[in-house]
Amino acid sequence: MTDERGETRASDAEREQVAERLREAVAEGRLDMEEFDERLGAAYQARTHGELTPLVRDLPAPGTTTDLARRPGGDAAPHEGGDRWAGLVGQGKATSGGAFAFWGGFGRKGGWTVGRKFTAAVFMGGGEIDLREARFEDRVTVIRCFALMGGVGVVVPPDMDVEVTGWGFMGGFGESGSSAEGGISPGSPKVIVTGFALMGGVGVDRKLRQADKRRLKEQRERDRLEKKRSPRKEL
């Protein structure tokens, strides 16, 4: 069926395909978050192909950039199960094997490569080790944290296999946050966090990746628009 202008109606699958193109574009830096949010909202509200096409007209065609291994329904395989970890484990040499802070701080985050053994030490300072977008030199990674009157925070995604074995004296050494609903994803590297904290603290916190946060936001927007389009039931 077509509308009054003779344009073909868009399906839910086609709207999702456009949304996936937009996700790819923002991940590569082709769109900023403001443009992404604006176009994404327009994509989910689009009724025809004519309304969808302008949203991706200035973006590369599928297959000319990073392959997202799309599946029917628009889900991107690299964020699910072992496929996500396939290119992140054992694919390169470590870019950092340790960090130290004295009356200051350090940070390791983004697309860095973690060594088989990583040692972090702080004295009256602090440090952050963010593994959510990191690559791993080996299947098993040991992170040793030593905090003296300071603190070290280790941030991991909810689906990563993590074991915390350190201890604290007049301080704390522990884990917070919950695992993903599906538990540890297949193919996840094993990360062992050990060491000790003296009058300080070492904390392992599970947090969503930025891409996962965007997906949750998109899902809420999709649900809101679906609820808005659905006819109200008569009381």
Coordinates of C-alpha atoms in Angstrom, one line a residue, residues 4-217:
E4 CA -1.3 9.8 -1.1
R5 CA 2.0 10.9 -2.5
G6 CA 2.6 7.5 -4.0
E7 CA 5.6 6.8 -1.8
T8 CA 6.1 3.2 -0.5
R9 CA 5.4 2.7 3.1
A10 CA 8.4 1.9 5.3
S11 CA 8.5 -1.3 7.3
D12 CA 9.8 -1.8 10.9
A13 CA 12.8 -3.7 9.5
E14 CA 13.7 -0.9 7.1
R15 CA 13.5 1.6 9.9
E16 CA 15.8 -0.5 12.0
Q17 CA 18.2 -0.8 9.1
V18 CA 18.5 3.0 8.9
A19 CA 18.9 3.1 12.7
E20 CA 21.8 0.6 12.4
R21 CA 23.4 2.8 9.7
L22 CA 23.2 5.8 12.1
R23 CA 24.8 3.8 14.9
E24 CA 27.7 2.9 12.6
A25 CA 28.1 6.5 11.6
V26 CA 28.2 7.9 15.2
A27 CA 30.6 5.1 16.2
E28 CA 33.0 6.2 13.4
G29 CA 32.7 9.9 14.3
R30 CA 30.7 10.8 11.2
L31 CA 27.8 12.1 13.3
D32 CA 27.9 13.8 16.7
M33 CA 25.4 12.8 19.4
E34 CA 23.0 15.7 18.7
E35 CA 22.8 14.7 15.0
F36 CA 22.5 11.1 15.9
D37 CA 19.6 11.6 18.3
E38 CA 17.8 13.9 15.9
R39 CA 18.1 11.5 13.0
L40 CA 17.3 8.4 15.1
G41 CA 14.0 9.9 16.3
A42 CA 13.1 10.8 12.7
A43 CA 13.9 7.3 11.6
Y44 CA 11.6 5.7 14.1
Q45 CA 8.8 8.1 13.2
A46 CA 9.2 7.8 9.4
R47 CA 6.2 6.4 7.5
T48 CA 7.7 6.2 4.0
H49 CA 10.9 5.5 2.2
G50 CA 10.9 9.2 1.2
E51 CA 11.3 10.1 4.8
L52 CA 13.9 7.5 5.6
T53 CA 16.3 8.1 2.6
P54 CA 17.4 11.7 3.5
L55 CA 18.6 10.4 6.9
V56 CA 21.4 8.3 5.5
R57 CA 21.9 10.1 2.1
D58 CA 25.2 11.6 3.2
L59 CA 26.6 8.4 4.8
P60 CA 28.7 5.7 3.2
A61 CA 26.8 2.7 1.7
P62 CA 26.7 -0.6 3.7
G63 CA 29.9 -2.6 3.1
T64 CA 32.2 0.4 2.5
T65 CA 32.9 0.8 6.2
T66 CA 33.3 -1.5 9.2
D67 CA 31.1 -4.6 8.7
L68 CA 28.7 -4.8 11.5
A69 CA 27.7 -8.4 10.7
R70 CA 24.0 -7.4 10.6
R71 CA 21.5 -10.0 11.4
P72 CA 17.8 -10.1 10.5
G73 CA 16.0 -7.6 12.8
G74 CA 19.0 -5.2 12.9
D75 CA 21.0 -6.6 15.8
A76 CA 24.7 -6.1 15.5
A77 CA 26.6 -9.4 16.2
P78 CA 29.8 -7.8 17.5
H79 CA 27.9 -6.9 20.7
E80 CA 26.6 -10.4 21.3
G81 CA 28.3 -13.5 22.7
G82 CA 31.7 -14.6 21.5
D83 CA 31.5 -12.5 18.3
R84 CA 32.1 -9.4 20.3
W85 CA 35.3 -10.7 21.7
A86 CA 36.7 -12.3 18.6
G87 CA 38.7 -9.3 17.5
L88 CA 39.6 -8.1 20.9
V89 CA 41.5 -11.0 22.5
G90 CA 45.0 -12.1 21.4
Q91 CA 45.2 -9.7 18.5
G92 CA 48.1 -7.5 19.4
K93 CA 50.9 -6.6 21.9
A94 CA 50.1 -4.7 25.1
T95 CA 50.2 -0.9 24.9
S96 CA 50.5 -0.7 28.7
G97 CA 51.6 -3.1 31.4
G98 CA 51.3 -0.8 34.4
A99 CA 50.7 2.5 36.0
F100 CA 51.8 4.5 39.1
A101 CA 50.5 7.6 40.8
F102 CA 52.1 9.5 43.7
W103 CA 50.1 12.5 44.9
G104 CA 48.3 12.4 41.6
G105 CA 46.4 10.1 39.3
F106 CA 46.4 8.0 36.2
G107 CA 43.9 6.7 33.7
R108 CA 43.7 3.9 31.2
K109 CA 40.6 3.9 29.0
G110 CA 39.4 3.7 25.4
G111 CA 40.8 1.3 22.9
W112 CA 44.1 0.4 24.7
T113 CA 45.6 -3.1 24.8
V114 CA 46.0 -4.7 28.3
G115 CA 49.0 -6.8 28.9
R116 CA 48.9 -10.3 30.3
K117 CA 49.9 -8.8 33.6
F118 CA 49.1 -5.2 34.6
T119 CA 50.3 -3.7 37.8
A120 CA 48.8 -0.5 39.3
A121 CA 50.1 1.3 42.4
V122 CA 49.0 4.5 44.0
F123 CA 50.2 6.4 47.0
M124 CA 48.0 9.2 48.2
G125 CA 46.6 9.3 44.7
G126 CA 44.1 7.6 42.5
G127 CA 43.8 5.7 39.2
E128 CA 41.1 4.4 36.8
I129 CA 41.5 1.2 34.7
D130 CA 38.6 1.1 32.2
L131 CA 38.3 -2.2 30.3
R132 CA 35.0 -1.6 28.5
E133 CA 36.5 -0.8 25.1
A134 CA 39.9 -2.4 25.7
R135 CA 41.7 -5.1 23.8
F136 CA 43.5 -8.0 25.6
E137 CA 46.9 -9.4 24.8
D138 CA 45.9 -12.9 26.1
R139 CA 42.9 -14.9 27.1
V140 CA 43.7 -14.5 30.8
T141 CA 44.7 -11.1 32.3
V142 CA 46.0 -10.5 35.9
I143 CA 45.6 -7.0 37.2
R144 CA 47.5 -6.3 40.4
C145 CA 46.4 -3.2 42.3
F146 CA 48.2 -1.7 45.3
A147 CA 46.6 1.2 47.0
L148 CA 48.2 3.0 50.0
M149 CA 46.1 5.9 51.2
G150 CA 44.6 6.1 47.8
G151 CA 42.2 4.4 45.4
V152 CA 42.1 2.4 42.2
G153 CA 38.9 1.9 40.2
V154 CA 38.6 -0.9 37.7
V155 CA 35.6 -0.6 35.3
V156 CA 34.4 -3.6 33.4
P157 CA 31.4 -4.4 31.2
P158 CA 28.5 -6.4 32.8
D159 CA 29.2 -9.5 30.6
M160 CA 32.9 -9.8 31.3
D161 CA 34.4 -12.8 33.3
V162 CA 36.0 -11.2 36.4
E163 CA 37.4 -12.7 39.5
V164 CA 38.3 -10.4 42.5
T165 CA 40.8 -11.9 45.0
G166 CA 42.4 -8.9 46.7
W167 CA 42.1 -7.8 50.3
G168 CA 42.1 -4.6 52.3
F169 CA 43.4 -3.5 55.7
M170 CA 41.7 -0.5 57.1
G171 CA 40.4 -0.1 53.6
G172 CA 38.3 -1.9 51.0
F173 CA 38.8 -4.3 48.1
G174 CA 35.6 -5.4 46.3
E175 CA 33.2 -5.5 43.4
S176 CA 30.0 -3.6 42.7
G177 CA 27.4 -3.6 40.0
S178 CA 25.5 -6.5 38.6
S179 CA 26.3 -8.9 35.8
A180 CA 24.4 -8.8 32.5
E181 CA 21.0 -10.6 32.4
G182 CA 22.5 -13.3 30.2
G183 CA 25.5 -13.7 32.5
I184 CA 29.1 -13.9 31.2
S185 CA 29.2 -13.8 27.4
P186 CA 31.0 -16.7 25.6
G187 CA 34.5 -15.8 24.5
S188 CA 35.0 -13.3 27.3
P189 CA 38.6 -12.9 28.5
K190 CA 39.2 -13.9 32.1
V191 CA 40.3 -10.9 34.2
I192 CA 41.7 -11.6 37.7
V193 CA 41.9 -8.5 40.0
T194 CA 44.2 -9.0 42.9
G195 CA 46.4 -7.1 45.3
F196 CA 45.8 -5.1 48.5
A197 CA 44.6 -1.8 49.9
L198 CA 46.0 -0.2 53.0
M199 CA 44.0 2.7 54.3
G200 CA 42.7 3.0 50.8
G201 CA 40.4 1.1 48.4
V202 CA 40.3 -0.9 45.2
G203 CA 36.9 -1.2 43.5
V204 CA 35.7 -3.2 40.5
D205 CA 32.6 -1.7 39.0
R206 CA 30.4 -3.2 36.2
K207 CA 29.1 -0.5 33.9
L208 CA 27.5 -0.5 30.4
R209 CA 29.5 0.3 27.4
Q210 CA 28.6 3.6 25.6
A211 CA 27.2 1.6 22.6
D212 CA 25.0 -0.4 25.0
K213 CA 23.8 2.8 26.6
R214 CA 22.8 4.1 23.2
R215 CA 20.9 0.9 22.4
L216 CA 18.9 1.2 25.7
K217 CA 18.1 4.8 24.9

